[in-house]
Coordinates of C-alpha atoms (C1' of nucleotides) in Angstrom, one line a residue:
Chain R
M1024 CA 2.1 -14.5 9.3
A1025 CA -0.6 -16.5 10.9
R1026 CA -3.3 -14.0 11.5
L1027 CA -6.4 -16.1 10.8
T1028 CA -8.8 -17.0 13.4
G1029 CA -9.9 -20.6 14.0
Q1030 CA -7.9 -23.6 12.9
R1031 CA -4.5 -22.9 11.5
R1032 CA -4.0 -24.7 8.3
R1033 CA -0.9 -26.9 8.0
P1034 CA 1.7 -26.5 5.4
V1035 CA 0.6 -28.4 2.4
A1036 CA 2.7 -29.9 -0.3
G1037 CA 3.0 -27.5 -3.1
A1038 CA 2.8 -24.5 -0.9
L1039 CA 5.4 -21.7 -0.9
T1040 CA 8.7 -22.0 0.9
P1041 CA 8.5 -19.8 4.0
Q1042 CA 10.5 -16.6 3.8
S1043 CA 12.3 -17.4 7.0
E1044 CA 13.4 -20.7 5.6
D1045 CA 14.9 -19.6 2.3
F1046 CA 14.1 -16.2 1.0
P1047 CA 15.5 -16.6 -2.5
R1048 CA 13.5 -19.8 -2.9
W1049 CA 10.4 -18.1 -1.6
Y1050 CA 10.9 -15.4 -4.2
Q1051 CA 11.2 -17.9 -7.0
D1052 CA 8.1 -19.8 -5.7
V1053 CA 6.1 -16.6 -5.7
V1054 CA 7.2 -15.6 -9.2
A1055 CA 6.2 -19.0 -10.5
K1056 CA 3.0 -19.7 -8.6
A1057 CA 1.6 -16.2 -9.0
E1058 CA 2.3 -16.7 -12.7
M1059 CA 4.3 -13.6 -13.1
A1060 CA 7.3 -14.7 -15.2
D1061 CA 9.3 -17.6 -16.6
N1062 CA 12.9 -17.9 -17.6
G1063 CA 13.4 -17.4 -21.3
P1064 CA 15.4 -20.0 -23.4
A1065 CA 18.6 -17.9 -23.5
R1066 CA 20.5 -17.3 -20.3
G1067 CA 19.1 -14.4 -18.3
T1068 CA 16.2 -13.7 -20.5
M1069 CA 12.7 -13.4 -19.1
V1070 CA 9.2 -14.1 -20.2
I1071 CA 6.8 -11.8 -18.4
R1072 CA 3.5 -13.5 -18.1
P1073 CA 0.2 -11.6 -18.2
Y1074 CA -0.3 -11.2 -14.5
G1075 CA 3.3 -9.8 -14.0
Y1076 CA 2.9 -7.7 -17.1
G1077 CA -0.4 -6.4 -15.8
I1078 CA 1.4 -5.0 -12.8
W1079 CA 4.1 -3.5 -14.9
E1080 CA 1.5 -1.8 -17.2
L1081 CA -0.1 -0.2 -14.2
M1082 CA 3.4 0.9 -12.9
Q1083 CA 4.0 2.3 -16.4
S1084 CA 0.9 4.3 -16.6
E1085 CA 1.4 5.8 -13.0
L1086 CA 5.0 6.7 -14.0
D1087 CA 4.1 8.0 -17.5
R1088 CA 1.5 10.3 -16.1
R1089 CA 3.9 11.8 -13.6
I1090 CA 6.7 12.1 -16.2
K1091 CA 4.5 13.9 -18.7
A1092 CA 3.4 16.2 -15.9
T1093 CA 7.0 17.5 -15.7
G1094 CA 6.8 18.4 -19.4
A1095 CA 8.8 15.5 -20.8
E1096 CA 7.6 13.9 -24.0
N1097 CA 7.8 10.3 -25.1
A1098 CA 9.9 9.4 -28.2
Y1099 CA 11.7 6.3 -29.4
F1100 CA 15.3 5.7 -30.3
P1101 CA 16.9 2.6 -32.0
L1102 CA 17.8 -0.6 -30.2
L1103 CA 21.1 -0.9 -32.2
I1104 CA 23.8 1.7 -31.6
P1105 CA 27.1 2.0 -33.4
L1106 CA 29.8 0.7 -31.1
G1107 CA 31.8 3.8 -31.7
Y1108 CA 29.3 5.9 -29.8
F1109 CA 30.2 4.2 -26.6
A1110 CA 33.9 4.9 -27.0
R1111 CA 33.4 8.6 -26.9
E1112 CA 32.7 9.0 -23.2
A1113 CA 35.6 7.3 -21.4
E1114 CA 33.9 6.4 -18.1
H1115 CA 30.7 5.4 -19.9
V1116 CA 32.4 2.9 -22.1
E1117 CA 34.5 1.6 -19.3
G1118 CA 31.5 1.1 -17.1
F1119 CA 29.4 -0.6 -19.7
S1120 CA 31.7 -2.6 -21.8
P1121 CA 31.7 -5.7 -19.6
E1122 CA 27.9 -6.1 -20.0
L1123 CA 27.5 -5.1 -23.7
A1124 CA 25.9 -7.4 -26.3
V1125 CA 27.5 -6.7 -29.6
V1126 CA 26.1 -7.5 -33.0
T1127 CA 29.0 -8.3 -35.4
H1128 CA 27.1 -9.9 -38.3
G1129 CA 24.0 -8.9 -40.4
G1130 CA 22.6 -10.3 -43.5
G1131 CA 25.2 -13.0 -43.5
E1132 CA 28.1 -10.5 -43.7
E1133 CA 30.4 -9.2 -41.1
L1134 CA 29.5 -5.6 -40.3
A1135 CA 32.0 -2.9 -41.0
E1136 CA 31.2 -1.3 -37.7
A1137 CA 29.8 -3.5 -34.9
L1138 CA 26.5 -2.5 -33.3
V1139 CA 25.7 -2.6 -29.7
V1140 CA 22.3 -3.6 -28.4
R1141 CA 21.6 -0.7 -26.2
P1142 CA 22.3 -1.1 -22.5
T1143 CA 21.1 2.5 -22.1
S1144 CA 20.7 5.3 -24.6
E1145 CA 22.7 8.4 -23.5
T1146 CA 24.9 8.1 -26.5
V1147 CA 22.3 7.8 -29.3
I1148 CA 20.0 10.3 -27.7
G1149 CA 23.0 12.7 -27.2
E1150 CA 23.8 12.5 -30.9
F1151 CA 20.2 13.6 -31.8
M1152 CA 20.0 16.2 -29.1
A1153 CA 23.1 17.7 -30.6
K1154 CA 21.3 17.8 -34.0
W1155 CA 18.0 19.2 -32.6
I1156 CA 19.3 21.8 -30.3
Q1157 CA 20.6 25.1 -31.8
S1158 CA 19.4 27.9 -29.6
H1159 CA 18.6 28.5 -26.0
R1160 CA 15.1 28.7 -27.2
D1161 CA 15.2 24.9 -27.9
L1162 CA 15.9 24.3 -24.2
P1163 CA 15.2 22.6 -22.0
L1164 CA 14.7 19.5 -24.2
K1165 CA 12.9 16.8 -22.2
L1166 CA 12.6 13.3 -23.7
N1167 CA 11.5 10.0 -22.3
Q1168 CA 11.4 6.6 -23.9
W1169 CA 9.8 3.3 -22.9
A1170 CA 12.1 0.5 -24.2
N1171 CA 13.9 -2.7 -23.6
V1172 CA 17.6 -2.7 -22.9
V1173 CA 20.2 -5.5 -22.8
R1174 CA 23.0 -5.9 -20.2
W1175 CA 24.9 -9.2 -20.2
E1176 CA 24.1 -10.4 -16.7
L1177 CA 26.3 -13.0 -15.2
R1178 CA 24.0 -13.8 -12.4
P1179 CA 20.4 -13.3 -13.5
R1180 CA 17.3 -13.3 -11.4
L1181 CA 13.8 -12.8 -12.7
F1182 CA 12.8 -9.2 -12.6
L1183 CA 15.8 -8.2 -10.4
R1184 CA 18.6 -8.8 -12.9
S1185 CA 17.9 -10.1 -16.3
A1186 CA 19.8 -9.8 -19.5
E1187 CA 17.0 -8.0 -21.2
F1188 CA 14.6 -5.8 -19.2
L1189 CA 12.0 -3.1 -19.8
W1190 CA 12.3 0.4 -18.5
Q1191 CA 11.7 4.0 -19.0
E1192 CA 14.7 6.2 -19.6
G1193 CA 14.4 10.0 -19.4
H1194 CA 17.0 12.3 -21.1
T1195 CA 17.0 16.0 -20.8
A1196 CA 19.2 18.9 -21.9
H1197 CA 19.3 22.2 -20.1
A1198 CA 20.9 25.6 -20.6
S1199 CA 22.4 25.7 -17.1
H1200 CA 23.5 23.3 -14.4
D1201 CA 21.1 24.8 -12.0
D1202 CA 18.2 24.3 -14.3
A1203 CA 19.3 20.7 -14.9
L1204 CA 19.6 20.0 -11.2
E1205 CA 16.2 21.6 -10.4
Y1206 CA 14.6 19.4 -13.0
L1207 CA 16.4 16.3 -11.8
M1208 CA 15.3 16.9 -8.3
R1209 CA 11.7 17.3 -9.6
I1210 CA 12.0 13.9 -11.3
H1211 CA 13.4 12.3 -8.3
L1212 CA 10.9 13.6 -5.9
E1213 CA 7.7 14.4 -7.8
V1214 CA 7.9 11.5 -10.2
Y1215 CA 9.9 8.7 -8.6
N1216 CA 9.4 9.2 -4.9
D1217 CA 5.8 10.2 -5.3
F1218 CA 5.2 7.1 -7.4
L1219 CA 6.9 4.8 -4.9
I1220 CA 5.1 6.2 -2.0
N1221 CA 1.6 6.6 -3.5
A1222 CA 1.4 3.9 -6.1
M1223 CA 3.7 1.2 -4.7
S1224 CA 3.4 1.9 -1.0
A1225 CA 7.1 1.6 -1.1
P1226 CA 9.1 3.9 1.2
G1227 CA 12.8 4.3 0.6
Y1228 CA 15.9 6.1 1.6
L1229 CA 16.8 8.9 -0.7
G1230 CA 20.3 10.1 -1.4
L1231 CA 23.4 10.3 -3.5
K1232 CA 25.5 7.4 -4.7
T1233 CA 29.1 7.4 -3.6
P1234 CA 31.6 8.0 -6.4
R1235 CA 32.2 4.3 -6.9
E1236 CA 28.5 3.5 -7.0
R1237 CA 27.8 6.2 -9.5
F1238 CA 26.4 5.7 -13.0
A1239 CA 29.3 5.5 -15.5
G1240 CA 29.6 8.9 -17.0
A1241 CA 27.6 10.8 -14.4
I1242 CA 28.9 13.5 -12.0
N1243 CA 26.2 12.5 -9.5
S1244 CA 23.7 9.8 -9.2
L1245 CA 20.6 10.0 -7.1
T1246 CA 18.9 6.9 -5.8
I1247 CA 16.0 5.6 -3.8
E1248 CA 16.8 2.5 -1.9
G1249 CA 14.1 0.2 -0.6
M1250 CA 14.3 -2.4 2.1
M1251 CA 13.2 -5.9 1.2
R1252 CA 11.7 -8.2 3.8
D1253 CA 14.9 -10.0 4.2
G1254 CA 16.7 -6.8 5.2
K1255 CA 18.5 -6.4 1.9
A1256 CA 18.4 -3.2 -0.1
L1257 CA 17.2 -2.8 -3.6
Q1258 CA 17.9 0.3 -5.8
M1259 CA 14.4 1.1 -7.0
V1260 CA 15.1 4.1 -9.3
T1261 CA 18.1 6.3 -10.2
S1262 CA 18.5 9.8 -11.6
H1263 CA 21.7 11.1 -12.9
D1264 CA 23.3 14.5 -13.2
L1265 CA 25.5 14.1 -16.3
G1266 CA 26.9 17.5 -16.1
Q1267 CA 28.5 18.4 -19.5
N1268 CA 30.2 15.0 -19.9
F1269 CA 27.9 13.8 -22.7
A1270 CA 27.3 17.3 -24.1
R1271 CA 31.1 17.6 -24.5
V1272 CA 31.6 14.4 -26.5
F1273 CA 28.4 14.6 -28.5
E1274 CA 28.7 18.3 -29.0
I1275 CA 25.3 19.1 -27.5
G1276 CA 25.6 22.9 -27.7
F1277 CA 23.5 26.0 -28.1
Q1278 CA 23.7 29.7 -28.7
N1279 CA 22.8 31.7 -25.6
E1280 CA 21.0 35.0 -25.6
D1281 CA 24.2 36.8 -26.1
G1282 CA 25.0 34.8 -29.2
Q1283 CA 27.8 32.8 -27.4
S1284 CA 28.1 29.1 -27.9
E1285 CA 27.6 27.0 -24.8
L1286 CA 27.4 23.3 -23.9
C1287 CA 24.2 21.9 -22.5
H1288 CA 23.9 20.2 -19.1
T1289 CA 22.2 16.8 -19.4
T1290 CA 20.4 14.4 -17.1
S1291 CA 19.1 10.9 -17.4
W1292 CA 16.8 8.9 -15.1
G1293 CA 15.3 5.4 -15.2
A1294 CA 12.9 3.0 -13.6
S1295 CA 12.7 -0.6 -14.7
T1296 CA 10.8 -3.9 -14.4
R1297 CA 13.1 -4.5 -11.4
L1298 CA 10.3 -2.5 -9.6
V1299 CA 8.1 -5.6 -10.0
G1300 CA 10.7 -7.6 -8.1
G1301 CA 10.9 -4.9 -5.5
L1302 CA 7.2 -5.0 -5.0
I1303 CA 7.3 -8.7 -4.5
M1304 CA 10.0 -8.6 -1.9
M1305 CA 8.9 -5.5 -0.1
H1306 CA 5.3 -6.5 0.5
G1307 CA 5.1 -10.3 0.0
D1308 CA 4.5 -12.7 2.9
D1309 CA 4.4 -16.4 3.4
Q1310 CA 1.0 -16.6 1.7
G1311 CA 2.4 -15.1 -1.4
L1312 CA 2.4 -11.7 -3.2
V1313 CA 0.7 -8.7 -1.7
V1314 CA -0.1 -6.1 -4.4
P1315 CA -0.9 -2.5 -3.5
P1316 CA -4.3 -1.7 -5.0
R1317 CA -3.1 1.1 -7.3
V1318 CA -0.9 -1.3 -9.2
A1319 CA -3.1 -4.4 -8.8
P1320 CA -4.4 -5.8 -12.1
I1321 CA -7.2 -7.3 -10.0
Q1322 CA -8.1 -5.3 -7.0
V1323 CA -11.1 -7.3 -5.9
V1324 CA -12.0 -11.0 -6.4
V1325 CA -15.4 -12.2 -5.7
I1326 CA -15.5 -15.8 -4.7
P1327 CA -18.8 -17.6 -4.7
V1328 CA -18.7 -20.3 -2.1
R1329 CA -20.6 -22.8 -4.2
E1330 CA -21.8 -22.9 -7.8
E1331 CA -25.4 -21.9 -7.0
P1332 CA -27.3 -19.9 -9.6
E1333 CA -28.5 -17.2 -7.2
V1334 CA -25.1 -16.8 -5.6
L1335 CA -23.3 -16.6 -9.0
A1336 CA -25.8 -14.1 -10.3
A1337 CA -25.3 -12.0 -7.2
A1338 CA -21.6 -12.2 -7.6
E1339 CA -21.8 -11.1 -11.2
R1340 CA -24.0 -8.2 -10.3
L1341 CA -21.6 -7.1 -7.6
V1342 CA -18.6 -7.2 -10.0
A1343 CA -20.6 -5.3 -12.6
E1344 CA -21.3 -2.6 -10.0
L1345 CA -17.6 -2.5 -8.9
T1346 CA -16.4 -2.4 -12.5
G1347 CA -18.8 0.4 -13.2
A1348 CA -17.2 2.4 -10.3
G1349 CA -13.8 1.9 -11.8
V1350 CA -12.7 -1.0 -9.5
R1351 CA -10.8 -3.8 -11.2
A1352 CA -12.9 -6.7 -10.1
V1353 CA -13.5 -10.3 -11.2
V1354 CA -15.6 -13.3 -10.2
D1355 CA -13.9 -16.6 -9.6
R1356 CA -16.1 -19.1 -11.3
G1357 CA -13.7 -21.9 -10.9
R1358 CA -14.9 -25.3 -9.8
A1359 CA -12.0 -25.9 -7.4
S1360 CA -12.8 -26.1 -3.7
F1361 CA -13.4 -22.9 -1.8
G1362 CA -10.2 -23.2 0.1
R1363 CA -8.1 -23.8 -3.0
R1364 CA -9.5 -20.8 -4.8
V1365 CA -8.9 -18.6 -1.7
T1366 CA -5.2 -19.7 -1.5
D1367 CA -4.7 -19.2 -5.2
W1368 CA -5.8 -15.6 -5.0
E1369 CA -3.8 -15.1 -1.9
I1370 CA -0.6 -16.2 -3.8
K1371 CA -1.5 -13.6 -6.5
G1372 CA -1.8 -10.9 -3.8
V1373 CA -5.2 -9.6 -4.8
P1374 CA -5.8 -6.8 -2.2
L1375 CA -9.4 -7.6 -1.4
R1376 CA -11.5 -10.8 -1.5
I1377 CA -15.2 -10.9 -1.3
E1378 CA -16.7 -14.2 -0.1
L1379 CA -20.3 -14.8 -1.1
G1380 CA -22.3 -17.8 -0.2
A1381 CA -25.9 -18.8 0.2
R1382 CA -25.8 -17.9 3.9
D1383 CA -24.5 -14.4 3.1
L1384 CA -27.0 -14.0 0.4
A1385 CA -29.9 -14.9 2.7
A1386 CA -28.6 -12.4 5.2
G1387 CA -28.1 -9.8 2.5
Q1388 CA -24.4 -9.5 3.3
V1389 CA -20.9 -10.4 2.1
T1390 CA -17.6 -11.2 3.8
L1391 CA -14.7 -8.9 2.9
V1392 CA -11.2 -10.1 3.6
R1393 CA -8.1 -8.0 3.3
R1394 CA -5.1 -9.7 1.8
D1395 CA -2.6 -7.6 3.8
T1396 CA -4.0 -8.2 7.3
S1397 CA -6.4 -11.1 6.8
D1398 CA -9.0 -9.0 8.6
K1399 CA -12.5 -10.2 7.9
L1400 CA -15.5 -7.9 7.8
T1401 CA -19.1 -8.6 7.2
R1402 CA -20.9 -5.9 5.3
P1403 CA -24.4 -5.4 3.7
L1404 CA -24.6 -6.4 0.1
G1405 CA -26.3 -3.1 -0.8
G1406 CA -24.0 -0.1 -1.2
L1407 CA -20.8 -2.1 -1.1
V1408 CA -19.1 0.0 -3.8
G1409 CA -18.3 2.9 -1.5
E1410 CA -17.1 0.5 1.2
V1411 CA -14.8 -1.3 -1.2
T1412 CA -13.2 1.8 -2.7
S1413 CA -12.5 3.2 0.7
L1414 CA -11.1 -0.1 1.9
L1415 CA -8.8 -0.3 -1.1
E1416 CA -7.5 3.2 -0.2
R1417 CA -7.0 2.0 3.4
V1418 CA -5.1 -1.0 2.2
Q1419 CA -2.9 1.2 0.0
A1420 CA -2.1 3.5 3.0
D1421 CA -1.6 0.7 5.5
L1422 CA 0.9 -1.1 3.2
L1423 CA 3.0 2.0 3.2
V1424 CA 2.8 2.3 7.0
A1425 CA 3.7 -1.3 7.5
A1426 CA 6.6 -1.2 5.0
A1427 CA 8.0 2.0 6.6
A1428 CA 7.7 0.4 10.1
R1429 CA 9.6 -2.6 9.0
R1430 CA 12.3 -0.4 7.4
D1431 CA 12.6 1.7 10.5
E1432 CA 12.7 -1.3 12.8
R1433 CA 15.6 -2.8 10.9
T1434 CA 17.6 0.3 10.4
V1435 CA 20.1 1.0 13.2
D1436 CA 22.4 4.0 13.8
V1437 CA 25.9 3.0 14.5
E1438 CA 29.3 4.7 14.9
S1439 CA 31.8 2.4 13.3
V1440 CA 32.3 0.4 10.1
E1441 CA 32.6 -2.8 12.2
E1442 CA 29.2 -2.2 13.8
A1443 CA 27.8 -1.4 10.4
L1444 CA 29.0 -4.7 9.0
E1445 CA 27.4 -6.5 11.9
A1446 CA 24.1 -4.6 11.5
A1447 CA 24.0 -5.2 7.8
Q1448 CA 23.6 -8.9 8.3
S1449 CA 20.0 -8.3 9.2
G1450 CA 19.1 -4.9 8.0
F1451 CA 20.4 -1.4 7.2
A1452 CA 22.9 0.6 9.2
R1453 CA 23.4 4.3 9.2
L1454 CA 26.6 6.0 10.2
P1455 CA 28.5 9.2 9.5
W1456 CA 29.9 9.2 6.0
A1457 CA 33.0 10.9 7.5
V1458 CA 33.8 7.7 9.5
V1459 CA 33.4 5.5 6.5
G1460 CA 35.4 7.2 3.7
E1461 CA 37.2 5.4 0.9
A1462 CA 38.9 2.9 3.2
G1463 CA 35.7 2.1 5.1
E1464 CA 33.9 1.6 1.9
D1465 CA 36.5 -0.9 0.9
R1466 CA 36.1 -2.8 4.1
L1467 CA 32.3 -2.8 3.8
N1468 CA 32.5 -4.1 0.2
A1469 CA 34.9 -6.8 1.3
G1470 CA 32.1 -8.0 3.6
A1471 CA 29.5 -7.9 0.8
V1472 CA 28.0 -4.8 2.2
S1473 CA 27.8 -1.5 0.3
V1474 CA 27.0 2.1 0.9
R1475 CA 23.6 2.4 -0.6
C1476 CA 23.3 6.1 -0.4
L1477 CA 24.5 9.3 1.3
S1478 CA 21.7 11.3 2.9
R1479 CA 21.4 14.4 5.0
P1480 CA 20.5 13.9 8.6
D1481 CA 17.0 15.0 7.9
G1482 CA 16.7 12.4 5.1
T1483 CA 16.8 14.8 2.2
V1484 CA 19.1 14.4 -0.8
P1485 CA 22.5 16.3 -0.6
S1486 CA 23.6 18.4 -3.5
D1487 CA 27.1 17.1 -3.2
V1488 CA 28.9 14.1 -1.7
N1489 CA 31.3 16.4 0.1
E1490 CA 28.6 18.2 2.0
P1491 CA 29.4 18.1 5.7
D1492 CA 27.5 15.8 8.2
L1493 CA 26.2 13.3 5.6
L1494 CA 25.0 9.9 6.8
A1495 CA 25.9 6.8 4.9
V1496 CA 23.1 4.2 4.6
V1497 CA 24.8 0.8 4.3
A1498 CA 23.3 -2.7 3.6
R1499 CA 23.7 -5.9 1.7
S1500 CA 21.9 -5.5 -1.6
Y1501 CA 20.4 -7.1 -4.7
Chain C
rC417 C1' 33.4 -14.8 -15.3
rG418 C1' 35.6 -18.2 -10.9
rG419 C1' 34.0 -22.2 -7.1
rG420 C1' 30.0 -25.8 -5.9
rA421 C1' 25.3 -28.6 -7.1
rA422 C1' 21.7 -30.1 -10.6
rG423 C1' 18.8 -31.1 -15.4
rU424 C1' 14.0 -37.7 -16.1
rA425 C1' 5.7 -35.7 -17.8
rG426 C1' 3.4 -28.8 -16.5
rC427 C1' 5.8 -28.8 -11.1
rG428 C1' 8.5 -31.7 -7.3
rC429 C1' 11.3 -36.2 -7.4
rA430 C1' 12.9 -41.8 -7.6
rG431 C1' 15.7 -44.9 -11.1
rC432 C1' 22.0 -44.2 -12.6
rU433 C1' 26.6 -46.8 -8.2
rU434 C1' 26.6 -52.6 -10.6
rG435 C1' 24.2 -50.7 -18.8
rG436 C1' 19.6 -55.3 -20.4
rU437 C1' 11.6 -56.1 -20.9
rU438 C1' 6.2 -51.7 -21.9
rA439 C1' 11.0 -45.6 -17.3
rG440 C1' 8.1 -45.1 -12.2
rC441 C1' 5.9 -42.0 -7.9
rG442 C1' 3.4 -37.5 -5.7
rC443 C1' 1.0 -33.1 -7.2
rG444 C1' -1.3 -30.9 -11.4
rC445 C1' -4.2 -32.0 -16.1
rC446 C1' -8.6 -34.6 -18.9
rU447 C1' -13.6 -37.5 -18.4
rG448 C1' -17.6 -39.1 -15.1
rG449 C1' -19.6 -38.9 -10.3
rU450 C1' -19.8 -37.3 -5.2
rU451 C1' -18.2 -32.5 -3.1
rU452 C1' -17.4 -27.1 -1.9
rG453 C1' -17.7 -21.2 4.5
rG454 C1' -9.5 -22.3 4.4
rG455 C1' -5.2 -26.1 -0.1
rA456 C1' -11.7 -32.3 -1.2
rC457 C1' -12.6 -37.6 -2.6
rC458 C1' -13.5 -42.0 -5.7
rA459 C1' -13.1 -44.4 -10.5
rG460 C1' -11.1 -44.2 -15.3
rG461 C1' -7.5 -41.7 -18.6
rA462 C1' -3.9 -38.6 -21.3
rG463 C1' 0.9 -36.9 -21.1
rG464 C1' 8.3 -38.6 -21.9
rC465 C1' 13.4 -36.2 -28.1
rC466 C1' 15.3 -39.2 -19.9
rG467 C1' 18.6 -30.9 -21.4
rC468 C1' 21.5 -30.9 -26.5
rG469 C1' 25.4 -33.1 -29.5
rG470 C1' 29.0 -36.8 -30.0
rG471 C1' 31.5 -41.4 -28.3
rU472 C1' 31.9 -46.5 -26.0
rU473 C1' 28.8 -51.0 -26.5
rC474 C1' 25.2 -56.4 -29.3
rA475 C1' 22.5 -52.9 -26.0
rA476 C1' 22.8 -46.2 -22.8
rA477 C1' 18.2 -42.4 -18.6
rU478 C1' 22.5 -45.3 -16.6
rC479 C1' 29.5 -45.2 -18.7
rC480 C1' 33.0 -41.2 -21.2
rC481 C1' 33.8 -36.1 -23.7
rG482 C1' 31.9 -31.4 -25.2
rC483 C1' 28.1 -27.7 -25.0
rC484 C1' 23.5 -25.4 -23.1
rU485 C1' 20.3 -24.1 -19.0
rU486 C1' 19.0 -23.6 -13.8
rC487 C1' 20.2 -23.0 -8.5
rC488 C1' 23.7 -21.6 -4.4
rC489 C1' 28.4 -18.7 -3.0
rG490 C1' 31.8 -14.8 -4.8
rA491 C1' 33.5 -10.4 -8.4
rC492 C1' 29.7 -6.6 -11.8
rC493 C1' 24.9 -4.2 -12.3
rA494 C1' 18.4 -1.1 -13.2

RNA sequence: CGGGAAGUAGCGCAGCUUGGUUAGCGCGCCUGGUUUGGGACCAGGAGGCCGCGGGUUCAAAUCCCGCCUUCCCGACCA
């Protein structure tokens, strides 16, 4: 990680734990020191601080724009769901009951029917889809909601697994399975994968979940698995083909063109605040967070070396210019020493730092420093805006290339379950799904390794887990 | 939810074994001054229900019981 020229600074008390020393500890240090989140008072709950929430808001707007471009509309459904709704779909209730929070009392009285705090909304939304859909002319129905959900987590970790988290859940109903699948694939590729690649610089492996890893109640679950810098996998997003399972129990039906009654085919798909954790662990380094410019609440920080009126004025002018051009930029007017301010912004992962001192000003220049590579550039003060915007684009692109290179470097192709178990200690392993099978999956799971997804040899998403020649991507995971 | 460890100032810790004055230290914070091109320094200062509840005792941060929370390892998950 030491890329700086000149004297290397020594570790200082209060600095981050190095990733190589203790990755989980490094993660907690970053979350705390970059002021992203705190633990809430009740077990597993999370307080998202402004800097962390700022990243989430940008993720939201990038996702929301793409979701709406597919024709889905936002709506809102209730937090509290009658317990009975969950019981209707057998696999769904079985899958979710261990992590349900149930409200049994209200207004000082025991409730006649307990209410569940939603862990996901297939059931309520199904109920209303049934009410709203009458005819094939009402289809497809494409809804999305931004909401909080609660899942009783036994081993919480900020952003990665919390009892309450924020997400987007999309729910659609279609007249045919083909139409549902076509739309689902569009969500997976044009919304999720495009968002991950272009907004988060986060490449992943796309594929299908194995039957045991599937969403409770789905006939297929699609996933995008990202590799964290410790070689473990994180499921970044999921999209589910629910077939007619929910349509059957919630009676989501319609009359076709021939006047016949048919059941709808539904889908659901989600992306959560877990993505913030993924961003931290995919791009962060020993200096702290590294935020891709498109989701960075602060893209550029201008650091005046000293508190000198001319320098401060020049810094303010520069920020005004950048802001005017749509760049999210701030001046650090803090009185801490130069070095301290620099490291504080490094921990926060601000993509680009502009150092401005009396010497620079006299020479009519500034020093630009990239967070991702620590490269320093000297550039004329005039006409910096174009330089900065193109540099931000380059950082965005280079982060993707670097993350993909790390992923490829730590993914090995193997031929047996034993080799896969070995390889998964430091990264991902890929092997024919045919040599894994149910029994192999058991052995992997026994070794704390799981099949993250099944992919075609060319990396595309299979339409069915029984397709021939599929590859299993296996890894330890979060 | 099972196994382990831990909760003392915002953060990191000492004190507890062997109960007994105003509970300490480092970092951070406040005030003033000197500083500032890679985690500054000096002086002065503020800040504590010792996780919560109960018990033992003349006396509890310290001993006992219960609970809550956090971290690590497992089983479950976005």
